[in-house]
């Protein structure tokens, strides 16, 4: 009799005490592999008369098996003689192609999208602002050498595994459970997780989050340093690494960007913003709106929630708030967010607020409230992901919220101008801001202030325009440009006043990837002292690099290939920088070169 002994053991020390997490699988001579339990069937093969006598046995795992590292042993029983042979280890993953994989595959809908959401090792991350979106390529690297073992290590080092190994191993058949463990382990808060967040602008002792371009560097660095946190991550880095780990484990996953993402700390679904009477935004609120926030969605069934919640689930690895005692978030069913089913675990109210909160804008002077207004459309203005099979953006806002809440009418053309947040005053003065062109580094920022007097009387107004810089997840800092003047407006008149912020007013010493501007205008009616405000936040796009591969459609393996990288310097001064070239599966090492003033670089590599 032959028996294969399957030991489910993620650490060698547990081999001896594995007990119930091991299975005896008798090898049968006839029969079919089972879908519901471990089975082993002797394969029929013609004997090889010249070689050593060999038996082939195929071993099948059930769809309900837990993922992880298994040790295999073969036990041969002949009469009274029992011999055990070690057969080595296997790593078992989720199988999104298996129709009976109970918690994962809702196969008809997911269909061929698995090519993108499991197999694709490159992607695009969206940043910037809805009117001036920036897409950034990312190497997920889930198939790079060593990455799968590191992902297994991540499961083994989780607090769940460390506190109760047996329970953790048993629960690892459930993608809902796995997603929650990974969401906590990708950040290093409260465990031995992968990435340390830092939004301070000072990234000494680590890597500036904007400089990462793929997940393998981060995961390898974590493993090489004996699992000390890698410095530093920000939201898109946390999300991209989480996407890598989930795809490596076989769980279909995509990276999502929510533009104008609310971080509602007090759970009242309203984000307060304070301005002074001169149009300067004040740092007075604990709540904040991130210009963009990045998380992932993974595809799974939700038997724990009953019918109707299978499909995409939000998982967020960025440490924002604790969920049941740890920095993690989700899985929250996108369908539950859409239906505002706040009781459907996990963390639906938090994600719901991120895409739906209202913004209350308050103008204050000497602690006295001068005016308030509410904006119901700004938050969650656009929810975006990469379109499968292409390098374009897919708008998935309507999966999270009804069309009514969508900001369609405000943004007729996201790439040209954006008409912003208009505000009707109590006494019939309206103001809005209009960017004339998506801002690009090196150019002036041109915009119109549009004021309408709806009243039958002429008005004398004071106009205060204020521009502050900010980072994507924080309140603005100092004012770098302002304009104050008096405006006379006739009854029923609409005035359009053009302004230009010159490049040298916002120029920085160093390029900052997520450089944002908060622009606000306050109009004061001199007679009634009423005030109205309009504001707009936007990013300034950096000059882009373009890459052209010579003879793109006739690349031959193991022959050098020429790629041309072009950078157009938009500044009127010379710039210098460093070019980093990487390619998953193509280049073993990253290539780095310093470039000074040169506009065209030719790069040769062995593909
Ligand atoms: C039979 O075994 C020999 C020696 O191991 C090997 O070289 C040969 O390829 C095998 N033939 C078949 C058909 O597997
Ligand atoms: C593990 O699974 C058990 C039984 O399915 C469940 O009761 C328990 O809550 C799970 N543990 C965690 C941490 O999810
Ligand atoms: C970010 O990194 C800098 C430089 O090492 C450090 O001084 C700062 O305390 C870090 N900030 C946080 C929030 O960890
Ligand atoms: C302003 O417009 C309103 C309605 O559009 C009109 O009734 C009123 O006569 C106009 N007033 C002036 C001074 O033009
Ligand atoms: C940019 O603005 C400055 C100051 O308003 C102006 O002198 C300059 O001509 C502008 N440049 C362009 C290219 O419009």
XYZ file of C-alpha atoms and ligand atoms in Angstrom:
677
model
C 0.000 0.000 0.000
C 1.160 3.509 -0.819
C 0.143 6.502 1.190
C 1.090 10.076 0.574
C 1.346 12.014 3.709
C 0.494 15.680 3.148
C 1.740 17.878 5.934
C 0.420 21.379 5.860
C 3.073 23.291 7.589
C 4.240 26.760 6.991
C 7.187 26.599 9.312
C 9.586 23.745 9.803
C 9.200 23.791 13.551
C 5.552 22.898 13.259
C 6.287 19.689 11.354
C 6.331 17.628 14.507
C 3.271 19.103 16.100
C 1.286 19.463 12.884
C -1.273 16.882 13.982
C -4.646 17.634 12.428
C -3.175 19.860 9.742
C -1.757 16.800 8.077
C -3.662 14.370 5.901
C -3.081 10.747 4.934
C -3.955 10.277 1.291
C -4.099 6.596 0.281
C -3.006 6.067 -3.300
C -5.719 4.341 -5.285
C -5.071 2.311 -8.402
C -8.280 3.291 -10.131
C -10.598 6.227 -9.932
C -10.779 9.921 -10.571
C -9.253 12.751 -8.590
C -11.746 14.172 -6.091
C -12.792 17.828 -5.925
C -13.839 17.696 -2.314
C -10.927 15.994 -0.598
C -7.268 15.212 -1.095
C -6.862 12.278 -3.472
C -4.002 10.374 -5.070
C -4.326 8.154 -8.110
C -1.718 5.900 -9.635
C -1.108 6.977 -13.209
C -1.228 4.366 -15.924
C 1.943 4.541 -17.929
C 3.820 2.077 -20.048
C 6.793 0.794 -18.042
C 10.198 2.086 -19.168
C 12.142 -1.061 -19.788
C 15.554 0.577 -19.956
C 15.284 2.995 -17.070
C 14.699 2.472 -13.348
C 11.254 1.247 -12.400
C 9.094 4.240 -11.593
C 5.539 4.891 -10.505
C 3.691 8.091 -11.296
C 1.088 9.279 -8.836
C -1.067 12.322 -9.369
C -2.091 14.151 -6.250
C -5.147 16.442 -6.250
C -5.999 19.062 -3.675
C -9.626 19.872 -2.906
C -11.022 23.291 -3.774
C -11.412 23.929 -0.061
C -7.701 23.367 0.714
C -5.823 26.101 2.511
C -3.085 27.948 0.696
C 0.489 27.750 1.899
C 3.531 25.533 1.905
C 2.973 21.769 2.129
C 5.513 19.069 2.845
C 4.947 15.748 1.093
C 6.018 12.353 2.351
C 5.512 8.966 0.794
C 4.844 5.966 2.999
C 5.319 2.531 1.455
C 3.832 -0.398 3.351
C 4.864 -3.869 2.235
C 3.879 -6.685 4.609
C 5.379 -5.618 7.923
C 7.877 -3.311 6.367
C 7.030 0.426 6.433
C 9.292 2.969 4.767
C 8.878 6.731 4.582
C 10.419 8.903 1.864
C 10.496 12.651 1.716
C 9.053 14.081 -1.499
C 9.837 17.745 -0.863
C 7.569 20.749 -0.635
C 4.826 22.288 -2.726
C 3.250 25.722 -2.502
C -0.510 25.684 -2.914
C -2.253 28.786 -4.274
C -5.824 29.867 -4.910
C -7.034 28.786 -8.320
C -9.190 31.406 -10.015
C -9.679 29.073 -12.980
C -11.262 26.318 -10.894
C -15.034 26.456 -11.061
C -15.572 24.836 -7.706
C -13.108 27.017 -5.809
C -15.888 27.909 -3.457
C -14.929 31.352 -2.353
C -13.204 32.743 -5.357
C -14.445 32.134 -8.776
C -17.625 33.693 -10.035
C -16.395 32.501 -13.342
C -18.914 33.721 -15.876
C -18.434 37.381 -15.031
C -14.727 37.288 -14.479
C -14.178 35.343 -17.667
C -11.026 36.273 -19.540
C -10.291 39.168 -17.238
C -8.127 36.758 -15.230
C -5.445 37.322 -17.849
C -5.293 40.909 -16.654
C -6.102 40.554 -12.981
C -3.987 37.496 -12.150
C -1.396 37.070 -14.886
C -0.481 40.590 -15.862
C 2.694 41.739 -14.140
C 2.587 45.344 -15.289
C -0.004 47.977 -14.575
C -0.841 51.646 -14.383
C -1.449 53.655 -11.253
C -3.474 56.854 -11.576
C -2.564 59.972 -9.618
C -2.987 63.727 -9.874
C -6.452 65.238 -10.070
C -9.520 64.379 -12.168
C -8.877 67.318 -14.488
C -5.178 66.590 -14.903
C -4.713 62.887 -14.357
C -1.237 61.366 -14.341
C -0.707 57.689 -15.085
C 2.325 55.939 -13.773
C 3.502 52.538 -14.924
C 4.220 49.932 -12.255
C 5.902 46.505 -12.368
C 3.963 44.144 -10.133
C 6.695 41.485 -10.540
C 4.605 38.675 -9.045
C 6.432 36.115 -11.207
C 9.953 37.350 -10.472
C 12.275 34.861 -8.822
C 11.793 34.604 -5.066
C 8.635 36.726 -4.865
C 6.241 33.848 -4.164
C 8.389 32.630 -1.259
C 8.393 36.145 0.170
C 4.594 36.237 -0.109
C 4.453 32.950 1.853
C 6.730 34.496 4.460
C 4.320 37.380 4.749
C 1.559 34.923 5.695
C 3.843 33.176 8.182
C 4.875 36.373 9.939
C 1.310 37.619 10.332
C 0.092 38.068 13.915
C -2.693 35.576 13.131
C -0.148 32.874 12.309
C 2.129 33.761 15.194
C -0.623 33.620 17.811
C -2.573 30.585 16.648
C -0.862 28.693 13.891
C -3.452 25.956 13.569
C -6.405 28.297 13.327
C -4.548 30.474 10.834
C -3.742 27.487 8.633
C -7.342 26.324 8.704
C -8.697 29.762 7.845
C -6.397 30.124 4.858
C -8.873 28.486 2.549
C -10.904 31.668 2.653
C -9.888 34.614 0.411
C -11.852 36.979 2.683
C -9.604 35.979 5.575
C -6.450 36.020 3.420
C -7.245 39.512 2.106
C -7.672 40.844 5.610
C -4.356 39.338 6.753
C -2.470 40.777 3.741
C -4.045 44.215 4.103
C -2.559 44.381 7.620
C 0.823 42.890 6.647
C 1.629 45.191 3.709
C 1.978 48.080 6.154
C 4.361 47.720 9.073
C 2.106 49.301 11.693
C 1.405 46.875 14.541
C 3.201 43.865 12.991
C 6.341 42.829 11.102
C 4.805 44.025 7.843
C 6.479 45.210 4.667
C 6.252 48.979 4.271
C 6.618 51.947 6.585
C 4.539 54.958 5.573
C 5.987 58.459 5.558
C 4.313 61.587 4.254
C 6.670 64.099 5.844
C 8.583 65.167 2.743
C 11.797 64.137 4.503
C 12.646 60.651 3.275
C 16.199 60.443 4.581
C 17.221 56.949 5.627
C 14.945 55.459 3.004
C 13.573 55.757 -0.504
C 11.277 58.589 -1.553
C 7.927 56.836 -2.213
C 7.778 58.419 -5.680
C 10.983 56.669 -6.693
C 9.748 53.095 -6.494
C 8.684 51.686 -9.824
C 7.938 48.068 -8.976
C 7.059 45.706 -6.150
C 9.996 43.257 -6.383
C 12.527 45.806 -5.097
C 10.367 46.422 -2.043
C 9.556 42.792 -1.242
C 13.169 41.695 -1.743
C 14.450 44.509 0.426
C 12.058 43.403 3.160
C 13.260 39.782 2.950
C 16.961 40.711 2.750
C 16.747 42.872 5.864
C 15.303 40.013 7.939
C 11.799 41.439 7.557
C 12.422 44.921 8.827
C 10.017 47.533 7.433
C 11.033 49.021 4.100
C 11.189 52.816 4.094
C 8.986 54.428 2.697
C 5.525 53.906 1.275
C 2.578 56.086 0.404
C -0.870 54.987 -0.703
C -0.069 53.902 -4.270
C 2.975 51.942 -3.070
C 0.952 50.096 -0.414
C -1.730 49.323 -3.001
C 0.695 48.166 -5.695
C 2.535 45.823 -3.303
C -0.788 44.438 -2.081
C -1.824 43.832 -5.701
C 1.416 41.893 -6.261
C 0.893 39.655 -3.233
C -2.760 38.948 -4.063
C -2.013 38.169 -7.729
C 0.881 35.939 -6.639
C -1.534 34.007 -4.397
C -3.931 33.600 -7.325
C -6.606 36.067 -6.211
C -7.747 38.384 -9.058
C -6.860 41.943 -8.032
C -6.715 45.450 -9.519
C -5.476 48.828 -8.289
C -8.065 51.594 -7.858
C -7.656 55.374 -7.550
C -10.361 57.425 -5.847
C -9.993 61.115 -6.697
C -10.880 63.527 -3.862
C -10.923 60.794 -1.277
C -12.424 61.815 2.048
C -10.790 60.761 5.280
C -13.631 61.205 7.731
C -12.062 60.736 11.152
C -15.161 61.465 13.221
C -17.578 59.379 11.157
C -20.117 62.172 10.542
C -19.875 61.877 6.728
C -19.009 65.560 6.446
C -15.549 66.970 5.819
C -15.114 70.495 7.116
C -12.846 72.959 5.325
C -11.953 76.295 6.842
C -10.884 79.435 4.985
C -10.077 82.917 6.235
C -11.806 85.928 4.661
C -8.843 86.458 2.308
C -9.246 83.037 0.660
C -6.493 81.249 2.536
C -7.257 77.694 3.544
C -6.587 77.000 7.214
C -5.386 73.782 8.831
C -8.120 73.494 11.419
C -9.856 70.246 10.674
C -8.774 66.736 11.585
C -10.725 65.478 8.596
C -9.040 65.760 5.250
C -9.549 65.173 1.567
C -6.735 63.445 -0.224
C -6.516 64.591 -3.826
C -6.300 60.930 -4.652
C -6.166 57.747 -2.667
C -5.196 54.338 -3.977
C -6.452 50.941 -2.803
C -7.065 47.558 -4.411
C -10.104 45.470 -5.234
C -9.966 41.670 -5.156
C -12.541 39.392 -6.691
C -14.158 36.866 -4.359
C -17.412 35.374 -3.189
C -18.793 36.541 0.140
C -20.572 33.563 1.716
C -20.193 35.375 5.052
C -22.505 38.175 3.855
C -25.210 36.000 2.306
C -26.333 36.375 -1.306
C -25.513 39.264 -3.576
C -22.124 40.558 -2.473
C -19.763 38.481 -4.584
C -17.446 40.279 -6.990
C -15.037 43.124 -6.316
C -14.072 43.796 -2.689
C -12.163 46.864 -1.470
C -8.965 46.127 0.443
C -6.745 48.959 1.614
C -3.239 48.442 2.965
C -2.463 52.122 3.636
C -2.484 52.639 7.404
C -5.302 55.163 7.843
C -7.585 53.873 10.581
C -7.658 50.731 12.684
C -10.142 47.995 11.898
C -10.753 45.713 14.906
C -7.505 46.808 16.520
C -5.139 46.766 13.532
C -4.249 49.048 10.658
C -6.066 47.301 7.839
C -9.238 47.831 5.835
C -11.704 45.471 4.164
C -12.643 43.402 2.377
C -15.640 45.682 1.828
C -17.958 44.560 -0.972
C -18.270 47.266 -3.646
C -21.952 46.256 -3.923
C -22.398 46.921 -0.198
C -20.780 50.350 -0.604
C -23.132 51.112 -3.497
C -26.152 50.055 -1.438
C -24.871 51.792 1.698
C -25.113 48.509 3.620
C -22.985 49.832 6.453
C -23.381 46.699 8.583
C -21.880 44.365 5.939
C -18.405 43.771 7.276
C -15.624 44.868 6.863
C -15.212 48.666 7.060
C -18.020 49.608 4.653
C -18.823 52.907 6.488
C -15.220 54.098 6.171
C -14.990 53.338 2.438
C -18.501 54.702 1.861
C -17.396 58.038 3.356
C -14.221 58.050 1.240
C -16.325 58.145 -1.920
C -19.491 59.949 -0.727
C -18.845 62.427 2.111
C -20.114 66.000 1.790
C -17.726 68.946 2.032
C -18.758 71.858 4.235
C -16.741 74.998 3.497
C -16.645 77.560 6.274
C -15.228 81.086 6.066
C -14.139 82.358 9.451
C -12.682 85.567 10.826
C -11.577 85.926 14.437
C -13.266 82.592 15.244
C -16.560 83.938 13.905
C -18.278 82.069 11.087
C -18.899 84.417 8.155
C -20.448 81.919 5.775
C -20.861 78.215 5.117
C -21.676 76.234 2.026
C -21.972 72.558 1.208
C -20.578 70.628 -1.770
C -22.054 67.182 -2.330
C -20.187 66.354 -5.515
C -16.521 66.901 -4.934
C -15.679 63.733 -2.989
C -15.247 60.594 -5.084
C -15.356 62.710 -8.263
C -13.767 59.923 -10.296
C -12.894 56.329 -9.442
C -10.440 54.872 -11.918
C -8.546 51.708 -12.750
C -6.557 50.385 -15.684
C -8.639 49.051 -18.535
C -7.910 45.335 -19.083
C -5.699 44.649 -22.059
C -4.798 48.279 -22.683
C -2.857 51.116 -21.106
C -5.910 53.335 -20.773
C -8.084 54.412 -17.860
C -11.426 52.809 -17.048
C -13.963 54.919 -15.140
C -15.647 52.682 -12.528
C -17.320 55.473 -10.502
C -20.766 54.059 -11.260
C -19.884 50.781 -9.504
C -19.508 52.682 -6.236
C -22.272 55.249 -6.455
C -25.407 56.116 -8.391
C -25.171 58.320 -11.470
C -26.904 61.100 -9.549
C -23.935 61.599 -7.295
C -21.550 61.681 -10.220
C -19.873 64.867 -11.206
C -20.684 64.682 -14.886
C -22.190 68.090 -15.534
C -19.357 69.837 -13.732
C -16.641 68.320 -15.835
C -17.645 68.435 -19.484
C -14.101 67.738 -20.539
C -11.730 66.613 -17.871
C -8.646 67.259 -19.931
C -9.304 70.784 -21.042
C -10.997 73.046 -18.578
C -12.836 72.235 -15.451
C -15.604 74.411 -14.219
C -15.466 74.169 -10.541
C -17.479 74.407 -7.426
C -19.742 77.370 -8.047
C -21.380 78.985 -5.107
C -24.626 80.902 -4.986
C -24.592 83.555 -2.300
C -27.575 84.505 -0.224
C -27.628 87.918 -1.822
C -27.330 86.904 -5.393
C -23.598 86.988 -6.039
C -22.152 83.861 -7.617
C -18.528 83.008 -8.192
C -16.693 80.205 -9.920
C -13.155 79.374 -11.028
C -12.192 78.071 -14.445
C -8.774 76.715 -15.348
C -7.988 77.590 -18.946
C -5.540 74.737 -19.478
C -4.399 71.704 -17.487
C -1.315 73.081 -15.709
C 2.123 71.838 -16.766
C 5.397 72.519 -14.967
C 7.285 75.334 -16.663
C 4.168 77.154 -17.838
C 2.063 79.896 -16.292
C -1.211 78.808 -14.701
C -4.084 80.653 -16.394
C -7.570 80.801 -14.977
C -10.727 82.873 -14.973
C -12.716 84.127 -12.016
C -16.348 84.381 -13.119
C -18.621 86.588 -11.030
C -22.348 87.004 -11.614
C -24.573 89.600 -10.017
C -28.111 88.233 -9.959
C -29.467 91.319 -8.263
C -31.187 94.349 -9.764
C -28.704 96.730 -8.092
C -25.044 97.423 -8.915
C -22.548 96.124 -6.385
C -19.131 96.999 -5.118
C -17.183 93.829 -4.374
C -13.813 92.917 -2.947
C -12.091 90.016 -4.664
C -9.413 87.954 -2.909
C -7.626 85.206 -4.858
C -5.181 82.954 -3.050
C -2.957 80.092 -4.200
C -1.324 77.721 -1.726
C 0.745 74.647 -2.371
C -0.069 71.357 -0.780
C 0.709 67.681 -0.889
C -1.917 65.249 -2.009
C -2.942 64.056 1.432
C -2.598 67.184 3.540
C -3.932 70.663 4.110
C -2.117 73.412 2.220
C 0.853 75.268 3.611
C 1.851 78.847 2.822
C 0.383 81.168 0.229
C 2.708 81.524 -2.755
C 0.606 83.868 -4.866
C -2.327 86.163 -4.155
C -4.300 88.990 -5.739
C -6.690 91.410 -4.058
C -8.751 94.057 -5.793
C -12.058 95.858 -5.959
C -14.631 94.995 -8.578
C -17.678 96.963 -9.660
C -20.462 94.916 -11.143
C -23.613 96.160 -12.839
C -27.058 94.624 -12.254
C -27.467 91.254 -13.962
C -23.875 91.358 -15.128
C -21.413 88.468 -15.449
C -17.752 89.414 -15.294
C -14.925 87.144 -16.413
C -11.577 88.182 -14.971
C -8.457 86.434 -16.205
C -5.493 85.778 -13.946
C -2.110 84.284 -14.596
C 0.194 82.781 -11.992
C 3.691 83.012 -13.444
C 5.891 79.957 -13.438
C 8.527 81.541 -11.196
C 5.899 82.001 -8.452
C 5.483 78.256 -7.986
C 8.811 76.927 -9.265
C 10.502 74.561 -6.848
C 14.149 73.658 -6.400
C 13.382 69.991 -6.704
C 10.769 68.163 -8.728
C 7.939 66.941 -6.537
C 5.750 64.337 -8.097
C 2.489 65.089 -6.368
C 2.706 68.843 -6.316
C -0.748 70.277 -5.837
C -2.190 73.754 -5.718
C -5.194 74.899 -3.716
C -6.698 77.915 -5.451
C -9.521 79.855 -3.814
C -11.416 83.071 -4.452
C -13.529 84.912 -1.870
C -15.907 87.628 -3.068
C -17.084 90.068 -0.446
C -20.109 92.298 -0.957
C -18.881 95.527 0.637
C -22.353 96.728 1.566
C -23.875 93.574 3.051
C -20.601 91.926 4.163
C -21.790 88.674 2.610
C -19.068 86.409 1.254
C -19.018 83.650 -1.314
C -16.146 81.303 -2.057
C -15.050 79.042 -4.888
C -12.074 76.732 -4.686
C -10.217 74.266 -6.835
C -7.383 71.886 -6.192
C -5.248 70.719 -9.046
C -1.871 69.197 -9.725
C 0.852 70.520 -11.966
C 1.851 67.863 -14.393
C 5.539 67.073 -14.808
C 7.079 66.758 -18.251
C 6.723 63.172 -19.422
C 9.257 60.689 -20.725
C 8.530 58.753 -23.842
C 10.070 55.421 -24.721
C 10.340 54.037 -28.201
C 11.526 50.506 -28.911
C 13.312 50.074 -32.205
C 11.643 47.468 -34.435
C 9.091 46.874 -31.712
C 7.412 43.975 -33.529
C 10.525 42.055 -34.449
C 12.341 41.840 -31.128
C 14.527 38.713 -31.014
C 15.276 36.923 -27.772
C 18.857 37.229 -26.450
C 19.820 39.965 -28.856
C 20.533 43.559 -27.863
C 17.665 45.887 -28.443
C 17.687 49.662 -28.718
C 15.169 51.811 -26.924
C 15.101 55.602 -27.203
C 13.988 57.622 -24.219
C 12.951 61.195 -24.938
C 12.574 63.967 -22.421
C 11.563 67.466 -23.410
C 12.845 70.179 -21.117
C 10.075 72.737 -20.680
C 12.064 74.973 -18.369
C 14.093 77.879 -19.562
C 17.022 76.598 -17.502
C 19.059 73.431 -17.941
C 17.972 70.466 -15.823
C 19.731 67.307 -14.768
C 18.484 64.072 -13.318
C 18.834 60.364 -13.142
C 17.162 57.891 -15.428
C 16.305 54.479 -14.035
C 15.406 51.688 -16.417
C 13.812 48.461 -15.293
C 11.842 45.723 -16.992
C 10.251 42.766 -15.255
C 11.461 39.551 -16.801
C 13.798 41.485 -19.090
C 16.545 43.031 -17.047
C 18.143 41.348 -14.066
C 19.450 44.577 -12.662
C 18.209 48.084 -12.884
C 20.194 50.352 -15.128
C 20.846 53.850 -13.919
C 22.409 56.731 -15.738
C 22.891 60.363 -14.990
C 21.666 62.760 -17.558
C 22.640 66.363 -17.801
C 20.860 68.691 -20.169
C 20.711 66.034 -22.824
C 17.324 65.704 -24.422
C 17.600 62.291 -26.018
C 19.028 59.190 -24.422
C 19.605 55.937 -26.178
C 19.520 52.881 -24.037
C 20.661 49.420 -25.088
C 19.764 46.274 -23.273
C 19.771 42.566 -23.835
C 16.138 41.501 -23.823
C 13.604 5.622 -19.880
O 14.615 5.822 -18.900
C 15.848 6.257 -19.423
C 16.889 6.303 -18.301
O 16.390 6.989 -17.189
C 15.676 7.604 -20.105
O 16.888 8.072 -20.665
C 14.608 7.490 -21.165
O 14.382 8.794 -21.709
C 13.328 6.924 -20.613
N 12.371 6.711 -21.674
C 11.110 7.151 -21.619
C 10.261 6.819 -22.814
O 10.683 7.798 -20.703
C -11.136 31.527 11.446
O -12.192 30.682 11.082
C -13.110 30.436 12.115
C -14.062 29.384 11.649
O -14.345 29.517 10.307
C -13.791 31.732 12.484
O -14.721 31.526 13.522
C -12.739 32.695 12.944
O -13.318 33.949 13.209
C -11.693 32.871 11.862
N -10.640 33.673 12.391
C -10.378 34.858 11.900
C -9.277 35.599 12.575
O -10.967 35.333 10.957
C 9.765 60.270 8.010
O 11.137 60.145 7.808
C 11.915 61.180 8.384
C 13.353 60.973 7.961
O 13.863 59.753 8.390
C 11.740 61.173 9.888
O 12.456 62.240 10.477
C 10.266 61.316 10.211
O 10.055 61.201 11.592
C 9.467 60.259 9.489
N 8.052 60.520 9.714
C 7.232 59.617 10.196
C 5.824 60.025 10.367
O 7.601 58.476 10.457
C -32.430 91.717 -14.304
O -33.004 90.495 -14.792
C -34.301 90.277 -14.335
C -34.779 88.908 -14.794
O -33.836 88.292 -15.650
C -35.225 91.374 -14.842
O -36.525 91.177 -14.342
C -34.687 92.711 -14.387
O -35.474 93.759 -14.951
C -33.250 92.912 -14.777
N -32.748 94.138 -14.160
C -31.959 95.016 -14.784
C -31.595 96.238 -14.026
O -31.584 94.827 -15.930
C 3.680 84.357 -17.769
O 3.252 85.360 -16.880
C 4.102 86.475 -16.821
C 3.600 87.396 -15.711
O 2.197 87.512 -15.765
C 4.122 87.180 -18.175
O 5.002 88.279 -18.142
C 4.591 86.179 -19.227
O 4.515 86.767 -20.506
C 3.740 84.919 -19.178
N 4.299 83.934 -20.071
C 3.596 83.349 -21.001
C 4.325 82.347 -21.842
O 2.418 83.573 -21.190
